[in-house]
Amino acid sequence: MDLQLNGKLALVSGSTAGIGYAIAHTLAQEGASVIVNGRTQAAVDEAVDRIRAETQGTVHGYAADLSHAEAAEQAVRRHPGINILVNNLGIFEAKAFEDIPDADWQRFFDVNVLSGVRLARLVLPEMKKANWGRIIFISSESAVQIPAEMIHYGMTKTAQLAVSRGLAESVAGTGITVNSVLPGPTKSRGVGDFVEDIARSSNKTFQQVEAEFFDHVRPTSLIKRFGTPQEVASLVAYVASPLASATTGAALRVDGGVVKSAF
Ligand code: NAD
């Protein structure tokens, strides 16, 4: 299937590793020009070089913390004509409710929600002019199954669904689609490191910790393993494609069936 991404310019926030990297790689492979973003120049340069070498695609780099307003404004100024925005960057941290101070609630909102809201606001005028665009929020199964061990994270992922649906409503009747994608537990760099730390400190293998996680913490998973960043990227690449023109305002799951719902 030709995803018809030639000539499209895509910005993927937080794409030097994990799910974001897989999305940037896949979009470049499918012919889009891609802007890779991370917070350090070294990480961005490395990711750009790897994606360029592996895909022969057009890959730009933008090193900055896109949860900051000035960085977001500069990204859009420096790279005019963004057709596809993937709001991927996000942070997570397990913490008991009583231990989450106001500052953490604010930081999670700023990084996980407001960064994407702001970028969407910045790219929308040009998308409207072109009457074409794709805005994709990388939310989580945690948007609908709020993890008791990180309620602040769950709150941000639910908020993304609200923003995404509302934004889709606001551009009804245009060629712009807005969707959220909900990965389940995925072996990205962040989650991989997290599980490896647990394995090391409890003298277990990664596979043992993974099996226990799906037995006790996420027993509803139908695939009984972590998803891969590539599995998420494949869905995102389709949603970013002109072929997905009738998919908008949707919350699309690539969660291994962990959300126990047929819808
Ligand atoms: P990750 O930690 O493996 O990678 C995140 C990338 O974003 C890294 O390159 C990091 O440097 C970058 N980044 C983080 N904050 C940034 C910032 N402020 N500015 C620029 N870059 C920044 O993360 P991941 O697990 O791949 O998660 C990506 C997204 O997927 C997040 O929004 C997360 O909530 C969501 N998600 C992940 C999982 C999972 O199990 N991994 C499940 C559901 C949803």
GROMACS .gro file of C-alpha atoms and ligand atoms in nm:
model
  307
    1MET     CA    1   0.000   0.000   0.000
    2ASP     CA    2   0.137   0.343  -0.093
    3LEU     CA    3   0.067   0.578   0.199
    4GLN     CA    4   0.109   0.878  -0.034
    5LEU     CA    5   0.327   1.070   0.207
    6ASN     CA    6   0.568   1.206  -0.056
    7GLY     CA    7   0.585   1.584  -0.035
    8LYS     CA    8   0.441   1.600   0.318
    9LEU     CA    9   0.636   1.763   0.602
   10ALA     CA   10   0.598   1.601   0.945
   11LEU     CA   11   0.706   1.720   1.290
   12VAL     CA   12   0.730   1.445   1.554
   13SER     CA   13   0.793   1.582   1.903
   14GLY     CA   14   1.025   1.376   2.124
   15SER     CA   15   1.152   1.158   1.842
   16THR     CA   16   1.511   1.076   1.928
   17ALA     CA   17   1.405   0.753   2.101
   18GLY     CA   18   1.113   0.524   2.174
   19ILE     CA   19   0.778   0.551   2.002
   20GLY     CA   20   0.858   0.895   1.857
   21TYR     CA   21   1.172   0.765   1.690
   22ALA     CA   22   0.982   0.474   1.534
   23ILE     CA   23   0.716   0.716   1.406
   24ALA     CA   24   0.975   0.952   1.255
   25HIS     CA   25   1.158   0.657   1.097
   26THR     CA   26   0.839   0.510   0.950
   27LEU     CA   27   0.714   0.843   0.810
   28ALA     CA   28   1.055   0.902   0.647
   29GLN     CA   29   1.052   0.549   0.506
   30GLU     CA   30   0.710   0.619   0.358
   31GLY     CA   31   0.836   0.932   0.179
   32ALA     CA   32   0.751   1.220   0.414
   33SER     CA   33   1.013   1.482   0.505
   34VAL     CA   34   1.053   1.456   0.878
   35ILE     CA   35   1.163   1.694   1.155
   36VAL     CA   36   1.318   1.496   1.439
   37ASN     CA   37   1.304   1.659   1.781
   38GLY     CA   38   1.474   1.595   2.112
   39ARG     CA   39   1.621   1.808   2.384
   40THR     CA   40   1.991   1.771   2.307
   41GLN     CA   41   2.170   1.844   1.980
   42ALA     CA   42   2.376   1.525   2.014
   43ALA     CA   43   2.069   1.301   2.046
   44VAL     CA   44   1.896   1.479   1.757
   45ASP     CA   45   2.204   1.455   1.531
   46GLU     CA   46   2.239   1.083   1.604
   47ALA     CA   47   1.871   1.011   1.532
   48VAL     CA   48   1.874   1.222   1.213
   49ASP     CA   49   2.186   1.043   1.085
   50ARG     CA   50   2.039   0.700   1.158
   51ILE     CA   51   1.705   0.770   0.997
   52ARG     CA   52   1.869   0.931   0.693
   53ALA     CA   53   2.106   0.637   0.647
   54GLU     CA   54   1.832   0.376   0.687
   55THR     CA   55   1.558   0.541   0.482
   56GLN     CA   56   1.742   0.771   0.237
   57GLY     CA   57   1.469   1.019   0.333
   58THR     CA   58   1.474   1.394   0.392
   59VAL     CA   59   1.528   1.438   0.764
   60HIS     CA   60   1.574   1.763   0.956
   61GLY     CA   61   1.665   1.806   1.320
   62TYR     CA   62   1.531   2.048   1.578
   63ALA     CA   63   1.691   2.032   1.923
   64ALA     CA   64   1.481   2.203   2.190
   65ASP     CA   65   1.242   2.130   2.471
   66LEU     CA   66   0.909   2.153   2.292
   67SER     CA   67   0.724   2.187   2.620
   68HIS     CA   68   0.846   2.548   2.622
   69ALA     CA   69   0.648   2.809   2.431
   70GLU     CA   70   0.947   2.983   2.269
   71ALA     CA   71   1.086   2.652   2.144
   72ALA     CA   72   0.752   2.559   1.986
   73GLU     CA   73   0.720   2.898   1.817
   74GLN     CA   74   1.074   2.876   1.684
   75ALA     CA   75   1.019   2.522   1.552
   76VAL     CA   76   0.724   2.632   1.342
   77ARG     CA   77   0.898   2.951   1.227
   78ARG     CA   78   1.206   2.758   1.123
   79HIS     CA   79   1.010   2.483   0.947
   80PRO     CA   80   0.713   2.643   0.771
   81GLY     CA   81   0.453   2.426   0.602
   82ILE     CA   82   0.415   2.144   0.853
   83ASN     CA   83   0.144   1.913   0.717
   84ILE     CA   84   0.160   1.642   0.982
   85LEU     CA   85   0.202   1.709   1.353
   86VAL     CA   86   0.259   1.415   1.585
   87ASN     CA   87   0.241   1.524   1.950
   88ASN     CA   88   0.441   1.239   2.094
   89LEU     CA   89   0.661   1.381   2.367
   90GLY     CA   90   0.551   1.283   2.713
   91ILE     CA   91   0.674   1.202   3.059
   92PHE     CA   92   0.560   0.945   3.314
   93GLU     CA   93   0.655   0.865   3.671
   94ALA     CA   94   0.504   0.629   3.928
   95LYS     CA   95   0.412   0.818   4.248
   96ALA     CA   96   0.151   0.768   4.519
   97PHE     CA   97  -0.133   1.023   4.504
   98GLU     CA   98  -0.043   1.171   4.844
   99ASP     CA   99   0.313   1.232   4.725
  100ILE     CA  100   0.228   1.425   4.409
  101PRO     CA  101   0.271   1.797   4.484
  102ASP     CA  102   0.101   2.079   4.291
  103ALA     CA  103   0.424   2.141   4.100
  104ASP     CA  104   0.415   1.787   3.955
  105TRP     CA  105   0.051   1.817   3.851
  106GLN     CA  106   0.141   2.142   3.674
  107ARG     CA  107   0.455   1.999   3.513
  108PHE     CA  108   0.270   1.694   3.381
  109PHE     CA  109  -0.001   1.916   3.235
  110ASP     CA  110   0.253   2.152   3.077
  111VAL     CA  111   0.466   1.879   2.922
  112ASN     CA  112   0.206   1.619   2.824
  113VAL     CA  113  -0.091   1.838   2.731
  114LEU     CA  114  -0.005   2.203   2.678
  115SER     CA  115   0.296   2.127   2.456
  116GLY     CA  116   0.068   1.954   2.206
  117VAL     CA  117  -0.209   2.212   2.234
  118ARG     CA  118   0.040   2.489   2.160
  119LEU     CA  119   0.198   2.314   1.863
  120ALA     CA  120  -0.145   2.238   1.719
  121ARG     CA  121  -0.243   2.604   1.754
  122LEU     CA  122   0.078   2.708   1.577
  123VAL     CA  123   0.045   2.472   1.278
  124LEU     CA  124  -0.329   2.505   1.228
  125PRO     CA  125  -0.337   2.834   1.030
  126GLU     CA  126  -0.117   2.688   0.754
  127MET     CA  127  -0.311   2.362   0.752
  128LYS     CA  128  -0.633   2.559   0.714
  129LYS     CA  129  -0.483   2.758   0.426
  130ALA     CA  130  -0.384   2.433   0.253
  131ASN     CA  131  -0.714   2.269   0.352
  132TRP     CA  132  -0.515   1.961   0.451
  133GLY     CA  133  -0.345   1.847   0.767
  134ARG     CA  134  -0.299   1.570   1.019
  135ILE     CA  135  -0.274   1.627   1.393
  136ILE     CA  136  -0.213   1.317   1.602
  137PHE     CA  137  -0.188   1.307   1.981
  138ILE     CA  138  -0.004   1.010   2.127
  139SER     CA  139  -0.223   0.943   2.429
  140SER     CA  140  -0.231   0.609   2.614
  141GLU     CA  141  -0.452   0.327   2.738
  142SER     CA  142  -0.392   0.512   3.068
  143ALA     CA  143  -0.637   0.773   2.938
  144VAL     CA  144  -0.923   0.530   2.997
  145GLN     CA  145  -0.773   0.300   3.261
  146ILE     CA  146  -0.623   0.553   3.500
  147PRO     CA  147  -0.325   0.392   3.672
  148ALA     CA  148  -0.359   0.427   4.051
  149GLU     CA  149   0.019   0.460   4.071
  150MET     CA  150   0.033   0.764   3.840
  151ILE     CA  151  -0.299   0.946   3.843
  152HIS     CA  152  -0.135   1.269   3.725
  153TYR     CA  153  -0.011   1.091   3.413
  154GLY     CA  154  -0.355   0.939   3.350
  155MET     CA  155  -0.512   1.284   3.384
  156THR     CA  156  -0.291   1.422   3.106
  157LYS     CA  157  -0.365   1.132   2.874
  158THR     CA  158  -0.743   1.176   2.921
  159ALA     CA  159  -0.703   1.549   2.861
  160GLN     CA  160  -0.538   1.473   2.526
  161LEU     CA  161  -0.850   1.281   2.417
  162ALA     CA  162  -1.066   1.582   2.502
  163VAL     CA  163  -0.842   1.824   2.315
  164SER     CA  164  -0.813   1.595   2.015
  165ARG     CA  165  -1.187   1.537   1.983
  166GLY     CA  166  -1.268   1.906   2.038
  167LEU     CA  167  -1.012   2.015   1.782
  168ALA     CA  168  -1.148   1.767   1.528
  169GLU     CA  169  -1.495   1.919   1.583
  170SER     CA  170  -1.355   2.268   1.530
  171VAL     CA  171  -1.217   2.178   1.183
  172ALA     CA  172  -1.521   1.980   1.070
  173GLY     CA  173  -1.576   1.990   0.696
  174THR     CA  174  -1.210   2.059   0.611
  175GLY     CA  175  -0.931   1.830   0.491
  176ILE     CA  176  -0.773   1.839   0.834
  177THR     CA  177  -0.812   1.537   1.060
  178VAL     CA  178  -0.734   1.521   1.431
  179ASN     CA  179  -0.704   1.191   1.616
  180SER     CA  180  -0.547   1.040   1.921
  181VAL     CA  181  -0.362   0.710   1.926
  182LEU     CA  182  -0.364   0.504   2.246
  183PRO     CA  183  -0.068   0.270   2.282
  184GLY     CA  184  -0.075   0.003   2.549
  185PRO     CA  185   0.236  -0.090   2.748
  186THR     CA  186   0.510  -0.052   2.487
  187LYS     CA  187   0.877  -0.140   2.510
  188SER     CA  188   1.013   0.203   2.431
  189ARG     CA  189   1.344   0.323   2.569
  190GLY     CA  190   1.174   0.480   2.873
  191VAL     CA  191   0.966   0.172   2.958
  192GLY     CA  192   1.248  -0.070   2.869
  193ASP     CA  193   1.483   0.109   3.112
  194PHE     CA  194   1.210   0.113   3.379
  195VAL     CA  195   1.152  -0.264   3.351
  196GLU     CA  196   1.526  -0.339   3.338
  197ASP     CA  197   1.576  -0.140   3.660
  198ILE     CA  198   1.305  -0.345   3.832
  199ALA     CA  199   1.459  -0.668   3.698
  200ARG     CA  200   1.806  -0.574   3.822
  201SER     CA  201   1.690  -0.468   4.167
  202SER     CA  202   1.479  -0.783   4.216
  203ASN     CA  203   1.732  -1.026   4.064
  204LYS     CA  204   1.495  -1.128   3.785
  205THR     CA  205   1.522  -1.134   3.408
  206PHE     CA  206   1.342  -0.886   3.185
  207GLN     CA  207   1.117  -1.171   3.066
  208GLN     CA  208   1.021  -1.266   3.423
  209VAL     CA  209   0.928  -0.908   3.509
  210GLU     CA  210   0.736  -0.879   3.179
  211ALA     CA  211   0.541  -1.201   3.251
  212GLU     CA  212   0.458  -1.086   3.606
  213PHE     CA  213   0.351  -0.745   3.479
  214PHE     CA  214   0.099  -0.902   3.240
  215ASP     CA  215  -0.016  -1.156   3.502
  216HIS     CA  216  -0.079  -0.905   3.779
  217VAL     CA  217  -0.066  -0.541   3.663
  218ARG     CA  218  -0.218  -0.558   3.313
  219PRO     CA  219  -0.397  -0.897   3.311
  220THR     CA  220  -0.644  -0.777   3.046
  221SER     CA  221  -0.372  -0.764   2.779
  222LEU     CA  222  -0.462  -0.997   2.495
  223ILE     CA  223  -0.112  -1.011   2.352
  224LYS     CA  224   0.050  -1.078   2.696
  225ARG     CA  225   0.365  -0.885   2.608
  226PHE     CA  226   0.483  -0.530   2.561
  227GLY     CA  227   0.396  -0.381   2.226
  228THR     CA  228   0.679  -0.250   2.013
  229PRO     CA  229   0.733   0.113   1.909
  230GLN     CA  230   0.705  -0.008   1.549
  231GLU     CA  231   0.355  -0.145   1.611
  232VAL     CA  232   0.248   0.200   1.727
  233ALA     CA  233   0.431   0.373   1.441
  234SER     CA  234   0.253   0.163   1.178
  235LEU     CA  235  -0.087   0.284   1.297
  236VAL     CA  236   0.033   0.645   1.321
  237ALA     CA  237   0.173   0.635   0.967
  238TYR     CA  238  -0.163   0.519   0.836
  239VAL     CA  239  -0.353   0.790   1.027
  240ALA     CA  240  -0.107   1.048   0.890
  241SER     CA  241  -0.174   0.936   0.535
  242PRO     CA  242  -0.420   1.091   0.289
  243LEU     CA  243  -0.574   0.742   0.278
  244ALA     CA  244  -0.707   0.795   0.634
  245SER     CA  245  -0.925   1.090   0.532
  246ALA     CA  246  -1.242   0.950   0.693
  247THR     CA  247  -1.075   0.881   1.027
  248THR     CA  248  -1.110   1.188   1.246
  249GLY     CA  249  -1.216   1.272   1.599
  250ALA     CA  250  -1.123   0.917   1.692
  251ALA     CA  251  -0.936   0.757   1.978
  252LEU     CA  252  -0.751   0.470   1.809
  253ARG     CA  253  -0.613   0.187   2.019
  254VAL     CA  254  -0.291   0.000   1.958
  255ASP     CA  255  -0.291  -0.140   2.309
  256GLY     CA  256  -0.275  -0.516   2.265
  257GLY     CA  257  -0.638  -0.533   2.376
  258VAL     CA  258  -0.555  -0.418   2.728
  259VAL     CA  259  -0.861  -0.190   2.739
  260LYS     CA  260  -1.142  -0.435   2.805
  261SER     CA  261  -1.388  -0.286   2.561
  262ALA     CA  262  -1.500  -0.373   2.212
  263PHE     CA  263  -1.518  -0.004   2.116
  264NAD     P1  264   1.059   0.755   2.574
  264NAD     O1  265   1.094   0.812   2.709
  264NAD     O2  266   1.110   0.621   2.537
  264NAD     O3  267   1.100   0.857   2.459
  264NAD     C1  268   1.053   0.988   2.467
  264NAD     C2  269   1.133   1.078   2.375
  264NAD     O4  270   1.086   1.211   2.398
  264NAD     C3  271   1.281   1.078   2.407
  264NAD     O5  272   1.349   1.096   2.284
  264NAD     C4  273   1.295   1.200   2.497
  264NAD     O6  274   1.424   1.254   2.495
  264NAD     C5  275   1.195   1.293   2.433
  264NAD     N1  276   1.142   1.399   2.518
  264NAD     C6  277   1.087   1.386   2.642
  264NAD     N2  278   1.049   1.506   2.687
  264NAD     C7  279   1.080   1.595   2.589
  264NAD     C8  280   1.066   1.735   2.573
  264NAD     N3  281   1.012   1.806   2.672
  264NAD     N4  282   1.106   1.795   2.457
  264NAD     C9  283   1.158   1.720   2.358
  264NAD     N5  284   1.175   1.587   2.366
  264NAD    C10  285   1.137   1.526   2.480
  264NAD     O7  286   0.899   0.764   2.568
  264NAD     P2  287   0.793   0.665   2.503
  264NAD     O8  288   0.765   0.557   2.599
  264NAD     O9  289   0.832   0.633   2.364
  264NAD    O10  290   0.664   0.759   2.504
  264NAD    C11  291   0.626   0.840   2.394
  264NAD    C12  292   0.479   0.877   2.410
  264NAD    O11  293   0.400   0.758   2.411
  264NAD    C13  294   0.448   0.951   2.540
  264NAD    O12  295   0.355   1.053   2.515
  264NAD    C14  296   0.385   0.844   2.627
  264NAD    O13  297   0.295   0.897   2.722
  264NAD    C15  298   0.315   0.760   2.523
  264NAD     N6  299   0.287   0.622   2.565
  264NAD    C16  300   0.390   0.537   2.596
  264NAD    C17  301   0.361   0.409   2.638
  264NAD    C18  302   0.469   0.309   2.672
  264NAD    O14  303   0.436   0.205   2.732
  264NAD     N7  304   0.593   0.332   2.632
  264NAD    C19  305   0.228   0.366   2.651
  264NAD    C20  306   0.127   0.455   2.619
  264NAD    C21  307   0.158   0.582   2.577
   0.00000   0.00000   0.00000
